[in-house]
Amino acid sequence: MDLRRPVSSITVRSMKAHRVVLIPGDGIGPEVTEAVKRILAAAEAPIEWVQHLAGLAALANGKDVLPPETLAAVREHGVALKGPCTTPVGKGFSSINVQLRKKLNLYAAVRPVRSLEGVPTRFSNVDLVIVRENTEGLYSGIESEVTTGVVTSMKVATETACTRIARWAFRYSQQRRRRKVTVFHKANIMKLTDGMFIRCAQQVHEKEFGSFPYQELIIDAGCMRMVQDPTQFDVLLLENLYGDVVSDLCAGFVGGLGVVPGANIGEEDAVFEAVHGSAPDIAGKGIANPLALLMSAVMMLNHLGDTRGDTSCRQIGQRIKAAYNCALADGQKTSDLGGSLGTAQFADAVIERLRG
Ligand code: ATP
């Protein structure tokens, strides 16, 4: 207990603070999480961080890549902010992200992709939301060596998972007053798996959201149309692998991986993280853009506001959003966006605007 502060202020703070698990992650993870922590503290976000390890950082501390206590903490507190984690390649480790999403049943990955003032790109007015099925498909990790030189990977589609992600996407789109849901698929080739994905989407649409605009496109044609004009799309509903690939593609429309946030949502828990990876090429240089994780933290504040009835979270999220938009509009940018600021300097620029 801090004896320098009056007891009443300690009580009020601790009553309001939401305990959130913080996983700094690997590569640029610790740098960007530190920047985001500073910004949230400056905005007086009612968050009490509970820090846990995952990835190489956990291995270096003699733990499993996804330690059971990290998983238990997310289950206990229900919300986490996660930096990118590296899974060691070819050493019998299964992906940390895949494990986390499957074990916590975080079945919906939602990734808003929006044009930003001050970040000029080929297209303006891009406003897409990618909704990605997060628990099955080719990322089920069921691979085998049939014989020497022949390996297989199994693509899994279940009616339950295909239906619940479709329902999630339509409900989200309706609640947020979005314009349209488009499914990208390859059911002409993968008749059973992708066939089930679109059949479930069609059924959910017909039975529950009949008047909501809905469209299906074969993914290759969809990608071609997307690069011609991304503004013709709104909410994209995709199975796991397609969602992963198309997320990075869409990041390119708005300035790259440094500006695309994400949330992994289940019935019980939610883990917020940027779309980018641990970016080993720039790790430790202090130049990574913390914006994608900051935007993920704003999504987290909105989620806390919605699920815990704490209106201050949403208000603080809006203030942070206004502050980073203002910083970008003023030309305060990291090098990935053509600016010259480092990670900490960009955080300072946002904090200055929060206070100004
Ligand atoms: P993963 O396979 O873990 O998803 P990835 O292959 O998508 O990772 P990243 O680690 O995201 O790769 O990095 C891709 C490129 O984008 C790299 O050149 C990296 O430096 C750049 N990049 C990623 N995130 C950021 C960021 N926050 N700020 C600046 N550059 C970034």
mmCIF file of C-alpha atoms and ligand atoms in Angstrom:
data_model
loop_
_atom_site.group_PDB
_atom_site.id
_atom_site.type_symbol
_atom_site.label_atom_id
_atom_site.label_comp_id
_atom_site.label_asym_id
_atom_site.label_seq_id
_atom_site.Cartn_x
_atom_site.Cartn_y
_atom_site.Cartn_z
ATOM 1 C CA MET A 1 0.000 0.000 0.000
ATOM 2 C CA ASP A 2 1.223 3.486 -0.836
ATOM 3 C CA LEU A 3 1.209 5.280 2.531
ATOM 4 C CA ARG A 4 1.792 8.674 0.928
ATOM 5 C CA ARG A 5 -1.694 8.734 -0.605
ATOM 6 C CA PRO A 6 -4.936 9.114 1.353
ATOM 7 C CA VAL A 7 -6.708 5.784 1.857
ATOM 8 C CA SER A 8 -9.852 7.049 0.094
ATOM 9 C CA SER A 9 -7.992 7.652 -3.190
ATOM 10 C CA ILE A 10 -6.389 4.193 -3.025
ATOM 11 C CA THR A 11 -9.777 2.590 -2.447
ATOM 12 C CA VAL A 12 -11.423 4.473 -5.311
ATOM 13 C CA ARG A 13 -8.600 3.592 -7.708
ATOM 14 C CA SER A 14 -8.534 -0.079 -6.783
ATOM 15 C CA MET A 15 -12.325 -0.322 -7.024
ATOM 16 C CA LYS A 16 -12.285 1.059 -10.530
ATOM 17 C CA ALA A 17 -9.158 -0.584 -11.933
ATOM 18 C CA HIS A 18 -9.626 -3.528 -14.283
ATOM 19 C CA ARG A 19 -6.979 -6.205 -13.923
ATOM 20 C CA VAL A 20 -5.629 -6.983 -17.383
ATOM 21 C CA VAL A 21 -2.949 -9.530 -18.260
ATOM 22 C CA LEU A 22 0.002 -7.984 -20.093
ATOM 23 C CA ILE A 23 2.207 -10.257 -22.199
ATOM 24 C CA PRO A 24 5.117 -8.167 -23.540
ATOM 25 C CA GLY A 25 6.174 -10.893 -25.999
ATOM 26 C CA ASP A 26 9.344 -11.054 -28.089
ATOM 27 C CA GLY A 27 11.285 -8.965 -30.612
ATOM 28 C CA ILE A 28 9.709 -5.501 -30.749
ATOM 29 C CA GLY A 29 7.034 -6.664 -28.245
ATOM 30 C CA PRO A 30 8.616 -5.266 -25.057
ATOM 31 C CA GLU A 31 9.361 -1.915 -26.764
ATOM 32 C CA VAL A 32 5.855 -1.379 -28.070
ATOM 33 C CA THR A 33 4.140 -2.621 -24.895
ATOM 34 C CA GLU A 34 6.224 -0.212 -22.809
ATOM 35 C CA ALA A 35 5.149 2.689 -25.044
ATOM 36 C CA VAL A 36 1.491 1.650 -24.817
ATOM 37 C CA LYS A 37 1.671 1.272 -21.035
ATOM 38 C CA ARG A 38 3.024 4.812 -20.751
ATOM 39 C CA ILE A 39 0.265 6.232 -22.950
ATOM 40 C CA LEU A 40 -2.496 4.417 -21.037
ATOM 41 C CA ALA A 41 -1.037 5.610 -17.737
ATOM 42 C CA ALA A 42 -0.927 9.205 -19.034
ATOM 43 C CA ALA A 43 -4.583 8.879 -20.076
ATOM 44 C CA GLU A 44 -5.382 7.561 -16.571
ATOM 45 C CA ALA A 45 -6.918 4.410 -17.978
ATOM 46 C CA PRO A 46 -8.276 2.378 -15.048
ATOM 47 C CA ILE A 47 -6.041 -0.616 -15.736
ATOM 48 C CA GLU A 48 -3.941 -2.651 -13.343
ATOM 49 C CA TRP A 49 -1.480 -4.733 -15.371
ATOM 50 C CA VAL A 50 -0.762 -8.319 -14.377
ATOM 51 C CA GLN A 51 2.367 -9.198 -16.306
ATOM 52 C CA HIS A 52 3.028 -12.722 -17.606
ATOM 53 C CA LEU A 53 5.421 -14.326 -20.055
ATOM 54 C CA ALA A 54 4.961 -16.245 -23.297
ATOM 55 C CA GLY A 55 7.176 -17.084 -26.267
ATOM 56 C CA LEU A 56 10.963 -16.891 -26.283
ATOM 57 C CA ALA A 57 10.852 -14.692 -23.171
ATOM 58 C CA ALA A 58 9.169 -17.572 -21.299
ATOM 59 C CA LEU A 59 11.646 -20.132 -22.645
ATOM 60 C CA ALA A 60 14.558 -17.947 -21.561
ATOM 61 C CA ASN A 61 13.099 -18.019 -18.052
ATOM 62 C CA GLY A 62 13.023 -21.827 -18.036
ATOM 63 C CA LYS A 63 9.288 -22.012 -18.727
ATOM 64 C CA ASP A 64 7.150 -23.518 -21.439
ATOM 65 C CA VAL A 65 6.513 -21.263 -24.509
ATOM 66 C CA LEU A 66 2.976 -20.832 -23.231
ATOM 67 C CA PRO A 67 3.276 -21.281 -19.453
ATOM 68 C CA PRO A 68 0.160 -22.651 -17.704
ATOM 69 C CA GLU A 69 0.187 -19.682 -15.307
ATOM 70 C CA THR A 70 -0.091 -17.254 -18.263
ATOM 71 C CA LEU A 71 -3.099 -19.141 -19.561
ATOM 72 C CA ALA A 72 -4.609 -19.339 -16.059
ATOM 73 C CA ALA A 73 -4.153 -15.577 -15.585
ATOM 74 C CA VAL A 74 -6.017 -14.783 -18.822
ATOM 75 C CA ARG A 75 -8.818 -17.131 -17.717
ATOM 76 C CA GLU A 76 -8.927 -15.461 -14.306
ATOM 77 C CA HIS A 77 -8.968 -11.850 -15.504
ATOM 78 C CA GLY A 78 -10.748 -12.423 -18.837
ATOM 79 C CA VAL A 79 -8.800 -9.786 -20.784
ATOM 80 C CA ALA A 80 -5.195 -9.579 -22.020
ATOM 81 C CA LEU A 81 -3.056 -7.206 -24.048
ATOM 82 C CA LYS A 82 -0.409 -9.200 -25.845
ATOM 83 C CA GLY A 83 2.763 -8.265 -27.686
ATOM 84 C CA PRO A 84 3.894 -10.485 -30.565
ATOM 85 C CA CYS A 85 5.387 -13.813 -29.490
ATOM 86 C CA THR A 86 7.921 -15.854 -31.417
ATOM 87 C CA THR A 87 7.464 -19.600 -31.710
ATOM 88 C CA PRO A 88 10.826 -21.352 -32.224
ATOM 89 C CA VAL A 89 10.785 -22.903 -35.713
ATOM 90 C CA GLY A 90 11.228 -26.640 -36.222
ATOM 91 C CA LYS A 91 11.827 -27.623 -32.606
ATOM 92 C CA GLY A 92 8.565 -29.356 -31.893
ATOM 93 C CA PHE A 93 6.843 -26.247 -30.542
ATOM 94 C CA SER A 94 3.351 -25.525 -31.765
ATOM 95 C CA SER A 95 2.469 -21.874 -32.439
ATOM 96 C CA ILE A 96 1.841 -19.863 -29.281
ATOM 97 C CA ASN A 97 -0.859 -17.804 -30.951
ATOM 98 C CA VAL A 98 -2.658 -20.877 -32.270
ATOM 99 C CA GLN A 99 -2.418 -22.577 -28.844
ATOM 100 C CA LEU A 100 -3.694 -19.504 -27.030
ATOM 101 C CA ARG A 101 -6.621 -19.024 -29.389
ATOM 102 C CA LYS A 102 -7.603 -22.688 -29.276
ATOM 103 C CA LYS A 103 -7.164 -23.191 -25.531
ATOM 104 C CA LEU A 104 -9.151 -20.062 -24.673
ATOM 105 C CA ASN A 105 -11.598 -20.642 -27.513
ATOM 106 C CA LEU A 106 -10.993 -17.150 -28.886
ATOM 107 C CA TYR A 107 -12.842 -17.977 -32.042
ATOM 108 C CA ALA A 108 -13.298 -14.524 -33.587
ATOM 109 C CA ALA A 109 -10.330 -12.454 -34.725
ATOM 110 C CA VAL A 110 -11.467 -8.947 -35.572
ATOM 111 C CA ARG A 111 -9.131 -6.559 -37.338
ATOM 112 C CA PRO A 112 -10.251 -3.082 -38.338
ATOM 113 C CA VAL A 113 -8.276 -1.587 -41.241
ATOM 114 C CA ARG A 114 -8.819 2.147 -41.702
ATOM 115 C CA SER A 115 -7.149 4.947 -43.625
ATOM 116 C CA LEU A 116 -5.457 7.453 -41.338
ATOM 117 C CA GLU A 117 -5.117 11.177 -41.793
ATOM 118 C CA GLY A 118 -1.453 12.006 -42.194
ATOM 119 C CA VAL A 119 -0.650 8.564 -43.620
ATOM 120 C CA PRO A 120 -1.101 8.941 -47.382
ATOM 121 C CA THR A 121 -1.465 5.692 -49.325
ATOM 122 C CA ARG A 122 -2.704 4.668 -52.770
ATOM 123 C CA PHE A 123 -6.332 4.599 -51.559
ATOM 124 C CA SER A 124 -8.076 6.930 -49.139
ATOM 125 C CA ASN A 125 -11.307 6.149 -47.263
ATOM 126 C CA VAL A 126 -10.448 2.497 -46.682
ATOM 127 C CA ASP A 127 -12.647 1.224 -43.857
ATOM 128 C CA LEU A 128 -12.608 -2.562 -43.667
ATOM 129 C CA VAL A 129 -13.117 -5.014 -40.842
ATOM 130 C CA ILE A 130 -11.668 -8.487 -41.185
ATOM 131 C CA VAL A 131 -13.452 -11.188 -39.208
ATOM 132 C CA ARG A 132 -11.319 -14.306 -39.196
ATOM 133 C CA GLU A 133 -12.241 -17.760 -37.871
ATOM 134 C CA ASN A 134 -9.500 -18.395 -35.358
ATOM 135 C CA THR A 135 -9.676 -22.007 -34.210
ATOM 136 C CA GLU A 136 -9.609 -24.427 -37.136
ATOM 137 C CA GLY A 137 -8.988 -24.655 -40.902
ATOM 138 C CA LEU A 138 -5.432 -25.456 -41.962
ATOM 139 C CA TYR A 139 -4.169 -23.993 -38.678
ATOM 140 C CA SER A 140 -5.496 -26.988 -36.778
ATOM 141 C CA GLY A 141 -1.917 -28.225 -36.751
ATOM 142 C CA ILE A 142 -2.825 -31.748 -37.849
ATOM 143 C CA GLU A 143 0.130 -32.608 -40.063
ATOM 144 C CA SER A 144 1.732 -35.923 -40.808
ATOM 145 C CA GLU A 145 4.449 -37.535 -42.851
ATOM 146 C CA VAL A 146 2.775 -40.172 -44.980
ATOM 147 C CA THR A 147 6.081 -41.525 -46.186
ATOM 148 C CA THR A 148 9.521 -40.051 -46.772
ATOM 149 C CA GLY A 149 9.102 -36.993 -48.959
ATOM 150 C CA VAL A 150 5.311 -36.877 -48.621
ATOM 151 C CA VAL A 151 3.632 -34.769 -45.947
ATOM 152 C CA THR A 152 0.060 -33.673 -45.423
ATOM 153 C CA SER A 153 -1.767 -30.969 -43.501
ATOM 154 C CA MET A 154 -5.405 -31.422 -42.635
ATOM 155 C CA LYS A 155 -7.930 -28.633 -43.116
ATOM 156 C CA VAL A 156 -10.693 -28.932 -40.534
ATOM 157 C CA ALA A 157 -14.098 -27.263 -40.795
ATOM 158 C CA THR A 158 -16.846 -27.918 -38.284
ATOM 159 C CA GLU A 159 -20.431 -26.799 -38.558
ATOM 160 C CA THR A 160 -20.257 -25.405 -35.021
ATOM 161 C CA ALA A 161 -17.228 -23.174 -35.664
ATOM 162 C CA CYS A 162 -18.365 -22.064 -39.135
ATOM 163 C CA THR A 163 -21.816 -21.143 -37.824
ATOM 164 C CA ARG A 164 -20.642 -19.283 -34.725
ATOM 165 C CA ILE A 165 -18.110 -17.138 -36.658
ATOM 166 C CA ALA A 166 -20.739 -16.292 -39.279
ATOM 167 C CA ARG A 167 -23.210 -15.344 -36.538
ATOM 168 C CA TRP A 168 -20.514 -13.266 -34.816
ATOM 169 C CA ALA A 169 -19.698 -11.416 -38.062
ATOM 170 C CA PHE A 170 -23.323 -10.624 -38.894
ATOM 171 C CA ARG A 171 -24.155 -9.574 -35.334
ATOM 172 C CA TYR A 172 -21.064 -7.334 -35.201
ATOM 173 C CA SER A 173 -21.905 -5.829 -38.600
ATOM 174 C CA GLN A 174 -25.492 -5.118 -37.629
ATOM 175 C CA GLN A 175 -24.594 -3.637 -34.240
ATOM 176 C CA ARG A 176 -21.897 -1.412 -35.738
ATOM 177 C CA ARG A 177 -24.113 -0.367 -38.643
ATOM 178 C CA ARG A 178 -21.715 -1.715 -41.222
ATOM 179 C CA ARG A 179 -22.705 -1.863 -44.893
ATOM 180 C CA LYS A 180 -22.124 -5.436 -46.032
ATOM 181 C CA VAL A 181 -20.597 -8.819 -45.182
ATOM 182 C CA THR A 182 -18.467 -10.465 -47.871
ATOM 183 C CA VAL A 183 -17.222 -14.048 -47.557
ATOM 184 C CA PHE A 184 -14.025 -14.972 -49.397
ATOM 185 C CA HIS A 185 -13.800 -18.701 -50.097
ATOM 186 C CA LYS A 186 -12.511 -21.383 -52.423
ATOM 187 C CA ALA A 187 -15.523 -23.688 -52.308
ATOM 188 C CA ASN A 188 -15.162 -24.427 -56.013
ATOM 189 C CA ILE A 189 -12.034 -26.467 -55.137
ATOM 190 C CA MET A 190 -12.434 -27.277 -51.412
ATOM 191 C CA LYS A 191 -16.011 -28.350 -51.782
ATOM 192 C CA LEU A 192 -16.424 -29.873 -48.352
ATOM 193 C CA THR A 193 -14.465 -27.519 -46.077
ATOM 194 C CA ASP A 194 -14.989 -24.141 -47.751
ATOM 195 C CA GLY A 195 -18.337 -25.482 -48.924
ATOM 196 C CA MET A 196 -19.336 -25.836 -45.287
ATOM 197 C CA PHE A 197 -17.992 -22.365 -44.466
ATOM 198 C CA ILE A 198 -20.215 -20.659 -47.039
ATOM 199 C CA ARG A 199 -23.201 -22.939 -46.381
ATOM 200 C CA CYS A 200 -23.142 -22.001 -42.683
ATOM 201 C CA ALA A 201 -22.782 -18.311 -43.555
ATOM 202 C CA GLN A 202 -25.729 -18.582 -45.962
ATOM 203 C CA GLN A 203 -27.892 -20.302 -43.336
ATOM 204 C CA VAL A 204 -27.083 -17.749 -40.620
ATOM 205 C CA HIS A 205 -27.748 -14.963 -43.091
ATOM 206 C CA GLU A 206 -31.057 -16.389 -44.313
ATOM 207 C CA LYS A 207 -32.434 -17.351 -40.904
ATOM 208 C CA GLU A 208 -31.197 -14.508 -38.715
ATOM 209 C CA PHE A 209 -29.993 -11.534 -40.774
ATOM 210 C CA GLY A 210 -31.995 -11.846 -43.992
ATOM 211 C CA SER A 211 -32.102 -8.142 -44.828
ATOM 212 C CA PHE A 212 -28.402 -7.505 -44.217
ATOM 213 C CA PRO A 213 -26.369 -7.147 -47.455
ATOM 214 C CA TYR A 214 -24.337 -10.309 -48.047
ATOM 215 C CA GLN A 215 -21.948 -11.341 -50.808
ATOM 216 C CA GLU A 216 -19.750 -14.360 -51.621
ATOM 217 C CA LEU A 217 -16.592 -14.172 -53.706
ATOM 218 C CA ILE A 218 -14.006 -16.750 -54.685
ATOM 219 C CA ILE A 219 -10.915 -15.547 -52.859
ATOM 220 C CA ASP A 220 -8.616 -15.105 -55.847
ATOM 221 C CA ALA A 221 -11.170 -12.947 -57.668
ATOM 222 C CA GLY A 222 -11.910 -11.164 -54.389
ATOM 223 C CA CYS A 223 -8.233 -10.274 -53.880
ATOM 224 C CA MET A 224 -8.005 -8.938 -57.424
ATOM 225 C CA ARG A 225 -11.048 -6.734 -56.847
ATOM 226 C CA MET A 226 -9.679 -5.685 -53.500
ATOM 227 C CA VAL A 227 -6.424 -4.298 -54.911
ATOM 228 C CA GLN A 228 -8.398 -2.492 -57.624
ATOM 229 C CA ASP A 229 -10.573 -0.738 -55.071
ATOM 230 C CA PRO A 230 -10.688 -1.774 -51.404
ATOM 231 C CA THR A 231 -13.421 0.754 -50.626
ATOM 232 C CA GLN A 232 -16.004 -1.519 -52.317
ATOM 233 C CA PHE A 233 -15.653 -3.906 -49.339
ATOM 234 C CA ASP A 234 -16.797 -3.493 -45.769
ATOM 235 C CA VAL A 235 -16.764 -6.520 -43.414
ATOM 236 C CA LEU A 236 -14.824 -9.533 -44.700
ATOM 237 C CA LEU A 237 -15.594 -12.958 -43.254
ATOM 238 C CA LEU A 238 -12.816 -15.494 -43.760
ATOM 239 C CA GLU A 239 -11.626 -18.871 -42.552
ATOM 240 C CA ASN A 240 -8.374 -19.015 -40.613
ATOM 241 C CA LEU A 241 -5.586 -19.106 -43.226
ATOM 242 C CA TYR A 242 -7.319 -16.725 -45.651
ATOM 243 C CA GLY A 243 -7.940 -14.318 -42.767
ATOM 244 C CA ASP A 244 -4.262 -14.365 -41.834
ATOM 245 C CA VAL A 245 -3.086 -13.636 -45.382
ATOM 246 C CA VAL A 246 -5.771 -11.078 -46.239
ATOM 247 C CA SER A 247 -5.090 -9.180 -42.967
ATOM 248 C CA ASP A 248 -1.532 -8.393 -44.062
ATOM 249 C CA LEU A 249 -2.727 -7.606 -47.592
ATOM 250 C CA CYS A 250 -5.228 -5.096 -46.194
ATOM 251 C CA ALA A 251 -2.610 -3.597 -43.850
ATOM 252 C CA GLY A 252 -0.813 -2.532 -47.028
ATOM 253 C CA PHE A 253 -3.783 -0.315 -47.969
ATOM 254 C CA VAL A 254 -3.455 1.888 -44.897
ATOM 255 C CA GLY A 255 0.263 2.178 -44.177
ATOM 256 C CA GLY A 256 1.429 -1.309 -43.239
ATOM 257 C CA LEU A 257 1.587 -3.596 -40.249
ATOM 258 C CA GLY A 258 2.428 -0.772 -37.863
ATOM 259 C CA VAL A 259 -1.165 0.508 -37.967
ATOM 260 C CA VAL A 260 -3.459 -2.519 -37.868
ATOM 261 C CA PRO A 261 -4.848 -3.622 -34.494
ATOM 262 C CA GLY A 262 -6.605 -6.819 -33.587
ATOM 263 C CA ALA A 263 -8.766 -8.570 -31.042
ATOM 264 C CA ASN A 264 -9.266 -12.290 -30.445
ATOM 265 C CA ILE A 265 -12.654 -12.751 -28.856
ATOM 266 C CA GLY A 266 -14.357 -15.743 -27.271
ATOM 267 C CA GLU A 267 -17.427 -16.213 -25.095
ATOM 268 C CA GLU A 268 -15.397 -15.818 -21.898
ATOM 269 C CA ASP A 269 -12.077 -14.162 -22.685
ATOM 270 C CA ALA A 270 -10.554 -11.639 -25.064
ATOM 271 C CA VAL A 271 -6.918 -11.105 -26.058
ATOM 272 C CA PHE A 272 -5.963 -7.891 -27.848
ATOM 273 C CA GLU A 273 -2.873 -7.807 -30.049
ATOM 274 C CA ALA A 274 -1.487 -6.122 -33.149
ATOM 275 C CA VAL A 275 -1.625 -8.006 -36.443
ATOM 276 C CA HIS A 276 2.163 -7.717 -36.861
ATOM 277 C CA GLY A 277 4.713 -10.232 -35.667
ATOM 278 C CA SER A 278 7.823 -9.756 -33.546
ATOM 279 C CA ALA A 279 9.681 -7.999 -36.423
ATOM 280 C CA PRO A 280 13.162 -9.354 -35.555
ATOM 281 C CA ASP A 281 14.716 -7.153 -38.278
ATOM 282 C CA ILE A 282 14.039 -3.994 -36.256
ATOM 283 C CA ALA A 283 13.869 -5.383 -32.692
ATOM 284 C CA GLY A 284 15.937 -3.571 -30.073
ATOM 285 C CA LYS A 285 16.478 -0.514 -32.285
ATOM 286 C CA GLY A 286 13.755 1.585 -30.688
ATOM 287 C CA ILE A 287 12.137 2.331 -34.044
ATOM 288 C CA ALA A 288 9.069 0.038 -34.054
ATOM 289 C CA ASN A 289 5.706 1.698 -34.460
ATOM 290 C CA PRO A 290 3.682 1.184 -31.255
ATOM 291 C CA LEU A 291 0.469 2.376 -32.929
ATOM 292 C CA ALA A 292 -0.936 -1.048 -33.852
ATOM 293 C CA LEU A 293 -0.680 -2.189 -30.246
ATOM 294 C CA LEU A 294 -1.999 1.178 -29.023
ATOM 295 C CA MET A 295 -5.016 0.809 -31.320
ATOM 296 C CA SER A 296 -5.460 -2.727 -29.954
ATOM 297 C CA ALA A 297 -5.409 -1.246 -26.444
ATOM 298 C CA VAL A 298 -8.163 1.193 -27.462
ATOM 299 C CA MET A 299 -10.209 -1.781 -28.706
ATOM 300 C CA MET A 300 -9.539 -3.375 -25.317
ATOM 301 C CA LEU A 301 -10.808 -0.274 -23.489
ATOM 302 C CA ASN A 302 -13.964 -0.305 -25.629
ATOM 303 C CA HIS A 303 -14.425 -3.995 -24.827
ATOM 304 C CA LEU A 304 -14.044 -3.305 -21.095
ATOM 305 C CA GLY A 305 -16.543 -0.479 -21.428
ATOM 306 C CA ASP A 306 -19.057 -2.715 -23.220
ATOM 307 C CA THR A 307 -18.663 -5.853 -21.123
ATOM 308 C CA ARG A 308 -18.165 -4.300 -17.677
ATOM 309 C CA GLY A 309 -20.376 -1.267 -17.998
ATOM 310 C CA ASP A 310 -17.509 1.120 -17.262
ATOM 311 C CA THR A 311 -18.227 4.114 -19.469
ATOM 312 C CA SER A 312 -14.936 5.779 -18.511
ATOM 313 C CA CYS A 313 -13.063 3.109 -20.499
ATOM 314 C CA ARG A 314 -14.760 4.065 -23.755
ATOM 315 C CA GLN A 315 -14.233 7.783 -23.075
ATOM 316 C CA ILE A 316 -10.536 7.264 -22.361
ATOM 317 C CA GLY A 317 -10.242 5.121 -25.490
ATOM 318 C CA GLN A 318 -11.746 7.980 -27.527
ATOM 319 C CA ARG A 319 -9.285 10.463 -26.006
ATOM 320 C CA ILE A 320 -6.337 8.233 -26.885
ATOM 321 C CA LYS A 321 -7.681 7.798 -30.424
ATOM 322 C CA ALA A 322 -8.056 11.559 -30.847
ATOM 323 C CA ALA A 323 -4.509 12.056 -29.512
ATOM 324 C CA TYR A 324 -2.838 9.592 -31.890
ATOM 325 C CA ASN A 325 -4.879 10.866 -34.854
ATOM 326 C CA CYS A 326 -3.795 14.396 -33.994
ATOM 327 C CA ALA A 327 -0.134 13.318 -33.709
ATOM 328 C CA LEU A 328 -0.281 11.656 -37.147
ATOM 329 C CA ALA A 329 -2.057 14.643 -38.710
ATOM 330 C CA ASP A 330 0.740 16.832 -37.293
ATOM 331 C CA GLY A 331 3.301 14.663 -39.099
ATOM 332 C CA GLN A 332 4.527 12.953 -35.923
ATOM 333 C CA LYS A 333 5.313 9.495 -37.299
ATOM 334 C CA THR A 334 7.654 6.557 -36.959
ATOM 335 C CA SER A 335 9.937 5.548 -39.840
ATOM 336 C CA ASP A 336 7.625 2.811 -41.218
ATOM 337 C CA LEU A 337 5.171 5.643 -42.016
ATOM 338 C CA GLY A 338 7.842 7.879 -43.510
ATOM 339 C CA GLY A 339 8.539 9.835 -40.315
ATOM 340 C CA SER A 340 11.618 10.064 -38.167
ATOM 341 C CA LEU A 341 10.375 9.377 -34.634
ATOM 342 C CA GLY A 342 11.431 6.403 -32.567
ATOM 343 C CA THR A 343 9.003 4.269 -30.544
ATOM 344 C CA ALA A 344 9.376 6.284 -27.334
ATOM 345 C CA GLN A 345 9.264 9.633 -29.148
ATOM 346 C CA PHE A 346 6.005 8.734 -30.853
ATOM 347 C CA ALA A 347 4.581 7.747 -27.463
ATOM 348 C CA ASP A 348 5.722 11.150 -26.132
ATOM 349 C CA ALA A 349 3.973 12.892 -29.048
ATOM 350 C CA VAL A 350 0.709 11.112 -28.211
ATOM 351 C CA ILE A 351 1.062 11.867 -24.488
ATOM 352 C CA GLU A 352 1.702 15.542 -25.242
ATOM 353 C CA ARG A 353 -1.582 15.698 -27.169
ATOM 354 C CA LEU A 354 -3.449 13.865 -24.423
ATOM 355 C CA ARG A 355 -2.354 16.558 -22.010
ATOM 356 C CA GLY A 356 -2.699 19.465 -24.395
HETATM 357 P P1 ATP B 1 4.487 -13.348 -38.067
HETATM 358 O O1 ATP B 1 4.871 -14.447 -38.982
HETATM 359 O O2 ATP B 1 4.969 -13.481 -36.669
HETATM 360 O O3 ATP B 1 3.055 -12.915 -38.177
HETATM 361 P P2 ATP B 1 5.297 -11.509 -40.035
HETATM 362 O O4 ATP B 1 5.952 -12.440 -40.955
HETATM 363 O O5 ATP B 1 3.950 -10.966 -40.352
HETATM 364 O O6 ATP B 1 5.295 -12.090 -38.555
HETATM 365 P P3 ATP B 1 6.409 -9.167 -38.905
HETATM 366 O O7 ATP B 1 7.219 -9.567 -37.727
HETATM 367 O O8 ATP B 1 5.069 -8.637 -38.606
HETATM 368 O O9 ATP B 1 6.333 -10.365 -39.913
HETATM 369 O O10 ATP B 1 7.213 -8.129 -39.771
HETATM 370 C C1 ATP B 1 6.984 -7.926 -41.185
HETATM 371 C C2 ATP B 1 7.643 -6.628 -41.614
HETATM 372 O O11 ATP B 1 6.882 -5.534 -41.107
HETATM 373 C C3 ATP B 1 9.061 -6.469 -41.090
HETATM 374 O O12 ATP B 1 9.896 -5.879 -42.051
HETATM 375 C C4 ATP B 1 8.875 -5.566 -39.896
HETATM 376 O O13 ATP B 1 9.994 -4.778 -39.611
HETATM 377 C C5 ATP B 1 7.680 -4.709 -40.275
HETATM 378 N N1 ATP B 1 6.912 -4.363 -39.064
HETATM 379 C C6 ATP B 1 6.083 -5.192 -38.384
HETATM 380 N N2 ATP B 1 5.569 -4.565 -37.330
HETATM 381 C C7 ATP B 1 6.077 -3.333 -37.310
HETATM 382 C C8 ATP B 1 5.929 -2.201 -36.452
HETATM 383 N N3 ATP B 1 5.137 -2.223 -35.377
HETATM 384 N N4 ATP B 1 6.635 -1.078 -36.737
HETATM 385 C C9 ATP B 1 7.420 -1.014 -37.820
HETATM 386 N N5 ATP B 1 7.602 -2.038 -38.675
HETATM 387 C C10 ATP B 1 6.943 -3.187 -38.433
#
